[in-house]
Amino acid sequence: MGRSGKLPSGVSAKLKRWKKGHSSDSNPAISRHRQAARSRFFSRPSGKSDLTVDAVKLHNELQSGSLRLGKSEAPETAMEEEEVAPALTEKSSGTFLSGLSDCTNVTFSKVQRFWESSSAAHKEICAVLAAVTEVIRSQGGKETETEYFAALMTTMEAVESAESLAAVAYLLNLVLKRVPSPVLIKKFSDTSKAFMDIMSAQASSGSTSALRWVLSCLATLLRKQDLEAWSYPVTLQVYHGLLSFTVHTKPKIRKAAQHGVCSVLKGSEFMFGEKAPAHHPAAMSTAKFCIQEIEKSGGSKEATTTLHMLTLLKDLLPCFPDGLVKSCSETLLRVMTLSHVLVTACAMQAFHSLFHAKPSPGTLPAELNAQIITALYDYVPSENDLQPLLAWLKVMEKAHINLVRLHRDLGLGHLPRFFGTATTCLLSPHSQVVTAATQCLQEILKECVAPHMADIGSVTSSASGPAQYVAKMFRAVEEGLTYRFHASWSSVLQLLCVFFEACGRQAHPVMRKCLQSLCDLRLSPYSPHTAAVDRAVGAAVASMGPEVVLEAVPLEIDGSEETLDFPRSWLLPVVRDHVRETRLGFFTAYFLPLATTLKRKAMDRAQAGSTVESKIYDTLQWQIWTLLPGFCTRPTDVATAFKGLARTLGTAISERPDLRVTVCQALRTLITKGCEAEADRAEVSRFAKNFLPILFNLYGQPVAAGDTPAPRRAVLETIKTYLTITEPQLVNGFLEKASEKVLDPASSDFTRLSVLDLVVALAPHADEAAISKLYSTIRPYLESKAHGVQKKAYRVLEEVCASPQGPGARFVQSHLDDLKKTLLDSLRSTSSPAKRPRLKCLIHIVRKLSAEHEEFISALVPEVILCTKEVSVGARKNAFALLVEMGHAFLRFGPNPAEALQRYLILIYPGLVGAVTMVSCSILALTHLLFQFKGLMGTSTMEQLLENVCLLLASRTRDVVRSALGFIKVAVVVMDVAHLAKHVQLVMGAVGKLSDDMRRHFRMKLRNLFTKFELVRKLLPEEYQKVLVNIRKAEARAKKHRALNQAAVEEEEEEEEEPVQGKGDSIEEILADSEDEEDEEEERSRGKEQQRLARHRSRAWLKEGGGDEPLNFLDPKVAQRVLATQPGPGRGKKKDHGFKVSADGRLIIREEEDDNAKLEEEEGAKGEDEEMADLMEDVGVRSKKHQKLKQKEAGDEELEMPPQYQAGGSGIHRPVAKKATPGAEYKAKKAKGDVKKKGRLEPYAYIPLSKTKLNRRKKVKLQGQFKGLVRAAQRGSQVGHKLRRKDQRP
């Protein structure tokens, strides 16, 4: 076991780090493990219980430490995992807690985990429960909740010590919640009297445990009473006793009492019945008690009682009737005038909880809600008081949302004032205030205004009622575009964007001036708000429609401009990106003539030789055409407007190649997103006879040299989309003409292939007779020598077979035998490109086969196995999919899964003894089937497969060994560990016998395999042991490196994290202490820190008047000058980032050299997230190109040299010059080789020694360097020898 309180080495780098003061932000909310631990039961002992009074007495004495036993009295057995066994007598050693360990009542399951606790209170609880259980059993009881209740009440009256009383009260608190209500109603008088006596006796006691649990018991007892019981004075008297403890000085008692009061008022059983009253009968007395306590102590220095009552009111206000809510609200507003920071904050919390609860009008009438809103305007905090202002904004947001929910017109009437106040908050120097105000207004617009705009109707400047309120709100936001708000224009633009989305459709008359202002702002040079303005105008286009927007801010483009500035051309991309659900007729009436004019202008300029101007006009007209797909997105007038546009679209498709893709996209969008109504669908379908021939002719035209095939693909996709709404008779006619074109001998190859593509698109929409005729047409082409034609013929057949229902499905069912024969006959003549569609056809056909067609499937197996090695990735995927589908077919045939799969595998086994390619393909097929049917394949079958594949590891062919290693890797993952363990020695033996060439070639696969078999490394030969050690080290380094990188990334994210923006709904989050910038010294003790913070929170500052003007305390806004934050410049300390700073303020960052660690870590084992990808690659589904790339990357990693960079100097001005190469001073400047220099040693060649040369993986490269040196020396020697001989000649 590790040391207590210490983390293992290397773990700290992975742990999440919090900023100071934020460690509780991420407390776990899920407690499934704790709940599971609480719900466990201890096993019932088999022997008879021997618990006696003497045993309990002895147990108590032992726990108190007053009794010690000698060695002779040691127990026979000790509890598990206990270093020192408790000293017990032989008689009671194993049975003194029998009543606890075998307690059958689930109520006390929580207690059963206390029996190993070292707490004296926990042990006392266990002893009492054990004793009570034994008493109930001795009297023949059934251990019901009622029996425990009676026994514990009797015990409570008899116990004397405070510890025993606390234990009994705790157990009573558990059991009372499960006691039947009639029992508690009948015994209310006696039970409540007993509880009250204990409460009065323990009120001034130093111990809080007993009183705390008795208060909880009393609350449960009161909650179980019926409505009639609350009409008796004794019930209210008992309740008032509980209520009096809500102001107790001890926190645990006070919290227990407050929780009990809340549970009584909110959770009494009669409040959930059929005749439940609107409010609890005790609500009135509770409210009066709270008001009296607040008024009694409201003006004291610390206001402790007031704070306690405000905390209670925060939970209870939504439970009071309207009259009491009004009284409590008046009291809250009165105590807020005291300018006590904490009191004001708690009062704000109470109001927030009231509005957030969304109470009924019986609790909070709309008039009272409005009065509270009006009153809260007198308590607007100062703009420099950050947290109170954030809290005030949040409370007002909830108040207005609740008011609009209760009364729409009254709520909307109060919104303009709040919009004006919140807009002034945008002038605050605090970014948190600006963000909070923006979010409040956005939330109000979405929650209060947007849902009611349809009922409000048109909003104009002269409107009255709710429409007038909306206009005032918009004017308040529009004022934010003035220059004094320039620092917050980004927030104002966000607000305008939401306003346009919520109200643009009805309120556009009052928004025209704002749109003009936005366009003027968009034209400002170097404006940083260009993107925000585009989003705002785009929101206006989406809600109002382009017609209204362009009427307010005209495009100012008509083709007669004298200059080419076009200042509002930026509107075209904005309209393109946001237009939807508008009139298609507007495009026809406004944009089409404009596009025509601009195109004519461009042609005229081109003829005049003005190329630049022509290009500008041509670009503008093209941008106008790009608006068409947006206009075709859910248009409102398809039935009336499409007929006026159809002819133009047809002309554009056939005569304008530059517009072809755009118009085709518009047609597809119109069909898929604009023909939801039957009338619209019929109107567009009516023009199919006009559009489809044009599209057919375009697709049949060859692509010109240099053009992209994109337009042809767009045309084909448009044809497929248009066919979904075309009448079947028209489709049959097109299909018949296309078949004639295919059979026409005069057709060129390109034409025939193009027509076959069209037939593929037409086939799924034809009727059964047309499909039969088509089948007879394409059948000869299934054996065509032209590979392209054959592939297209199979594509036609694939589309027919893929129909799940309709004419295609009926055709396949009626021609199944013919299709089978055709596919088997054409097997030998099938070309490689046609494999993919052919296999797809077989997949669709196999899905429809029954048991009598098993022979057909058996005939297909060899072909499918060989296709797993096809060049085409699609063919390989279809082959593996067909293998799985054939397996499912055998499972359908029966009789049981294991036998069916065994029968299927027998068809694949012969491939293991065939040619090399067949063996490799068969292993791949078996690997895929093992992975797919791992849960259905029998254990004996899997073991037999593993043994056979291990034998194939001895093959001399790399292809076979690669497939066999992939099978073993998949088997290791899917097989049960117990069964796999039997064959580990066999697998390791087969792997150990691999030749050196195979081992070197498949080193990456072997490394992954060895990682799985790390625990059985002793079974490997000796030469593999060093490999395993290397693997472990590389994995450890890679793991540590990833952990460090992750920790660094998280630390950077935390440092970049912005301060809290006040987004949460919880008022507690908003009122949290915001003095984060004042980081206190860590050397101070926690006690002093808490005391200082407590004093700081309770302090308040008074902001003086400006200049020599005295502060007027009679001013109604004087409360705004009482601040919770000390005024003046910030006193925040600079953060220490761990870097040194030079004299001129530059950071000095030093880096350490990384040697070879990084390289070796990169070669570490792959992470678990890549496991499935590797398995799919081993199975063979991944492309060969992908595998080659992975192998190339792996090889590159091994040959990669470590980084040569070394940091030097200091700061960013470190020296960056490269190191001098050894011997460079001897290098000749004008010739090759080295030269001698006077006064220096003679030059010599050598390789500098460094620790990188010790890397075994660079052995070959190092040998090459030595050989190069030797060869160079030999060449130099030969040259010198020749020169000497030449000089020696006469």
PDB file of C-alpha atoms in Angstrom, residues 1032-1145:
ATOM      1  CA  ARG A1032       8.048  -0.669 -21.456  1.00  0.00           C
ATOM      2  CA  LYS A1033      10.434   2.254 -21.226  1.00  0.00           C
ATOM      3  CA  ALA A1034       9.074   3.874 -24.380  1.00  0.00           C
ATOM      4  CA  GLU A1035       5.495   3.489 -23.145  1.00  0.00           C
ATOM      5  CA  ALA A1036       6.356   5.003 -19.767  1.00  0.00           C
ATOM      6  CA  ARG A1037       8.091   7.959 -21.393  1.00  0.00           C
ATOM      7  CA  ALA A1038       5.270   8.532 -23.863  1.00  0.00           C
ATOM      8  CA  LYS A1039       2.681   8.318 -21.094  1.00  0.00           C
ATOM      9  CA  LYS A1040       4.559  10.795 -18.951  1.00  0.00           C
ATOM     10  CA  HIS A1041       5.066  13.110 -21.906  1.00  0.00           C
ATOM     11  CA  ARG A1042       1.337  13.073 -22.756  1.00  0.00           C
ATOM     12  CA  ALA A1043       0.445  13.769 -19.131  1.00  0.00           C
ATOM     13  CA  LEU A1044       2.822  16.726 -18.986  1.00  0.00           C
ATOM     14  CA  ASN A1045       1.484  18.130 -22.254  1.00  0.00           C
ATOM     15  CA  GLN A1046      -2.092  17.757 -21.047  1.00  0.00           C
ATOM     16  CA  ALA A1047      -1.278  19.475 -17.764  1.00  0.00           C
ATOM     17  CA  ALA A1048       0.448  22.304 -19.623  1.00  0.00           C
ATOM     18  CA  VAL A1049      -2.531  22.765 -21.937  1.00  0.00           C
ATOM     19  CA  GLU A1050      -4.967  22.836 -19.007  1.00  0.00           C
ATOM     20  CA  GLU A1051      -2.787  25.338 -17.159  1.00  0.00           C
ATOM     21  CA  GLU A1052      -2.705  27.597 -20.203  1.00  0.00           C
ATOM     22  CA  GLU A1053      -6.465  27.382 -20.570  1.00  0.00           C
ATOM     23  CA  GLU A1054      -6.929  28.338 -16.927  1.00  0.00           C
ATOM     24  CA  GLU A1055      -4.577  31.284 -17.259  1.00  0.00           C
ATOM     25  CA  GLU A1056      -6.425  32.485 -20.348  1.00  0.00           C
ATOM     26  CA  GLU A1057      -9.810  32.011 -18.706  1.00  0.00           C
ATOM     27  CA  GLU A1058     -11.709  35.251 -18.327  1.00  0.00           C
ATOM     28  CA  PRO A1059     -13.214  36.388 -14.998  1.00  0.00           C
ATOM     29  CA  VAL A1060     -16.686  35.331 -14.002  1.00  0.00           C
ATOM     30  CA  GLN A1061     -19.247  37.095 -16.165  1.00  0.00           C
ATOM     31  CA  GLY A1062     -22.255  36.600 -13.924  1.00  0.00           C
ATOM     32  CA  LYS A1063     -24.030  34.232 -16.317  1.00  0.00           C
ATOM     33  CA  GLY A1064     -25.452  31.689 -13.889  1.00  0.00           C
ATOM     34  CA  ASP A1065     -29.026  31.630 -12.723  1.00  0.00           C
ATOM     35  CA  SER A1066     -27.925  31.120  -9.139  1.00  0.00           C
ATOM     36  CA  ILE A1067     -27.883  34.353  -7.189  1.00  0.00           C
ATOM     37  CA  GLU A1068     -25.238  32.846  -4.912  1.00  0.00           C
ATOM     38  CA  GLU A1069     -22.854  32.712  -7.854  1.00  0.00           C
ATOM     39  CA  ILE A1070     -23.546  36.333  -8.705  1.00  0.00           C
ATOM     40  CA  LEU A1071     -23.022  37.537  -5.150  1.00  0.00           C
ATOM     41  CA  ALA A1072     -19.761  35.593  -4.756  1.00  0.00           C
ATOM     42  CA  ASP A1073     -16.771  37.598  -3.627  1.00  0.00           C
ATOM     43  CA  SER A1074     -15.191  39.279  -6.649  1.00  0.00           C
ATOM     44  CA  GLU A1075     -11.925  40.394  -5.115  1.00  0.00           C
ATOM     45  CA  ASP A1076      -9.997  37.749  -7.091  1.00  0.00           C
ATOM     46  CA  GLU A1077      -7.423  40.239  -8.222  1.00  0.00           C
ATOM     47  CA  GLU A1078      -6.286  40.811  -4.643  1.00  0.00           C
ATOM     48  CA  ASP A1079      -4.374  37.577  -4.108  1.00  0.00           C
ATOM     49  CA  GLU A1080      -3.357  37.399  -0.447  1.00  0.00           C
ATOM     50  CA  GLU A1081       0.028  36.207   0.665  1.00  0.00           C
ATOM     51  CA  GLU A1082       0.128  32.437   0.985  1.00  0.00           C
ATOM     52  CA  GLU A1083       2.271  32.619   4.130  1.00  0.00           C
ATOM     53  CA  ARG A1084      -0.695  33.739   6.238  1.00  0.00           C
ATOM     54  CA  SER A1085      -2.527  31.079   8.180  1.00  0.00           C
ATOM     55  CA  ARG A1086      -6.008  29.989   7.149  1.00  0.00           C
ATOM     56  CA  GLY A1087      -7.563  31.244  10.384  1.00  0.00           C
ATOM     57  CA  LYS A1088      -6.252  34.775   9.947  1.00  0.00           C
ATOM     58  CA  GLU A1089      -7.293  34.732   6.289  1.00  0.00           C
ATOM     59  CA  GLN A1090     -10.882  33.757   7.090  1.00  0.00           C
ATOM     60  CA  GLN A1091     -11.124  36.405   9.803  1.00  0.00           C
ATOM     61  CA  ARG A1092      -9.813  39.064   7.458  1.00  0.00           C
ATOM     62  CA  LEU A1093     -12.272  38.048   4.720  1.00  0.00           C
ATOM     63  CA  ALA A1094     -15.162  38.058   7.164  1.00  0.00           C
ATOM     64  CA  ARG A1095     -14.275  41.564   8.292  1.00  0.00           C
ATOM     65  CA  HIS A1096     -13.857  42.635   4.674  1.00  0.00           C
ATOM     66  CA  ARG A1097     -17.263  41.341   3.607  1.00  0.00           C
ATOM     67  CA  SER A1098     -19.061  43.067   6.438  1.00  0.00           C
ATOM     68  CA  ARG A1099     -17.392  46.425   5.783  1.00  0.00           C
ATOM     69  CA  ALA A1100     -18.895  49.154   3.664  1.00  0.00           C
ATOM     70  CA  TRP A1101     -17.451  52.340   2.175  1.00  0.00           C
ATOM     71  CA  LEU A1102     -19.077  55.702   1.686  1.00  0.00           C
ATOM     72  CA  LYS A1103     -18.385  57.498  -1.569  1.00  0.00           C
ATOM     73  CA  GLU A1104     -17.891  61.217  -1.019  1.00  0.00           C
ATOM     74  CA  GLY A1105     -19.392  63.941  -3.188  1.00  0.00           C
ATOM     75  CA  GLY A1106     -17.486  65.461  -6.080  1.00  0.00           C
ATOM     76  CA  GLY A1107     -15.157  68.368  -5.378  1.00  0.00           C
ATOM     77  CA  ASP A1108     -16.032  70.508  -2.327  1.00  0.00           C
ATOM     78  CA  GLU A1109     -19.718  69.654  -2.518  1.00  0.00           C
ATOM     79  CA  PRO A1110     -20.912  68.095   0.773  1.00  0.00           C
ATOM     80  CA  LEU A1111     -22.734  64.754   0.780  1.00  0.00           C
ATOM     81  CA  ASN A1112     -26.512  65.168   1.110  1.00  0.00           C
ATOM     82  CA  PHE A1113     -27.830  62.352   3.307  1.00  0.00           C
ATOM     83  CA  LEU A1114     -31.438  63.344   2.550  1.00  0.00           C
ATOM     84  CA  ASP A1115     -30.937  62.560  -1.132  1.00  0.00           C
ATOM     85  CA  PRO A1116     -33.201  59.561  -2.071  1.00  0.00           C
ATOM     86  CA  LYS A1117     -30.274  58.086  -4.056  1.00  0.00           C
ATOM     87  CA  VAL A1118     -27.837  58.277  -1.172  1.00  0.00           C
ATOM     88  CA  ALA A1119     -28.009  54.465  -0.861  1.00  0.00           C
ATOM     89  CA  GLN A1120     -26.019  54.264  -4.093  1.00  0.00           C
ATOM     90  CA  ARG A1121     -23.061  55.877  -2.299  1.00  0.00           C
ATOM     91  CA  VAL A1122     -22.771  52.985   0.174  1.00  0.00           C
ATOM     92  CA  LEU A1123     -20.349  50.643  -1.578  1.00  0.00           C
ATOM     93  CA  ALA A1124     -19.388  47.016  -0.918  1.00  0.00           C
ATOM     94  CA  THR A1125     -16.110  47.587  -2.800  1.00  0.00           C
ATOM     95  CA  GLN A1126     -13.509  50.057  -1.615  1.00  0.00           C
ATOM     96  CA  PRO A1127     -13.428  53.005  -4.035  1.00  0.00           C
ATOM     97  CA  GLY A1128     -10.184  54.133  -5.580  1.00  0.00           C
ATOM     98  CA  PRO A1129      -7.562  52.582  -7.802  1.00  0.00           C
ATOM     99  CA  GLY A1130      -7.129  48.826  -7.798  1.00  0.00           C
ATOM    100  CA  ARG A1131      -4.598  47.285  -5.463  1.00  0.00           C
ATOM    101  CA  GLY A1132      -4.149  44.064  -7.344  1.00  0.00           C
ATOM    102  CA  LYS A1133      -0.756  42.425  -7.308  1.00  0.00           C
ATOM    103  CA  LYS A1134       1.032  41.261 -10.379  1.00  0.00           C
ATOM    104  CA  LYS A1135       0.948  37.536 -11.040  1.00  0.00           C
ATOM    105  CA  ASP A1136       4.222  35.642 -11.005  1.00  0.00           C
ATOM    106  CA  HIS A1137       4.421  33.633 -14.221  1.00  0.00           C
ATOM    107  CA  GLY A1138       7.725  32.021 -13.300  1.00  0.00           C
ATOM    108  CA  PHE A1139       9.799  33.991 -15.850  1.00  0.00           C
ATOM    109  CA  LYS A1140      12.509  36.526 -15.057  1.00  0.00           C
ATOM    110  CA  VAL A1141      12.141  40.054 -16.375  1.00  0.00           C
ATOM    111  CA  SER A1142      15.011  42.159 -17.692  1.00  0.00           C
ATOM    112  CA  ALA A1143      15.585  45.796 -16.714  1.00  0.00           C
ATOM    113  CA  ASP A1144      13.686  47.051 -19.751  1.00  0.00           C
ATOM    114  CA  GLY A1145      10.680  44.791 -19.078  1.00  0.00           C
TER     115      GLY A1145
END
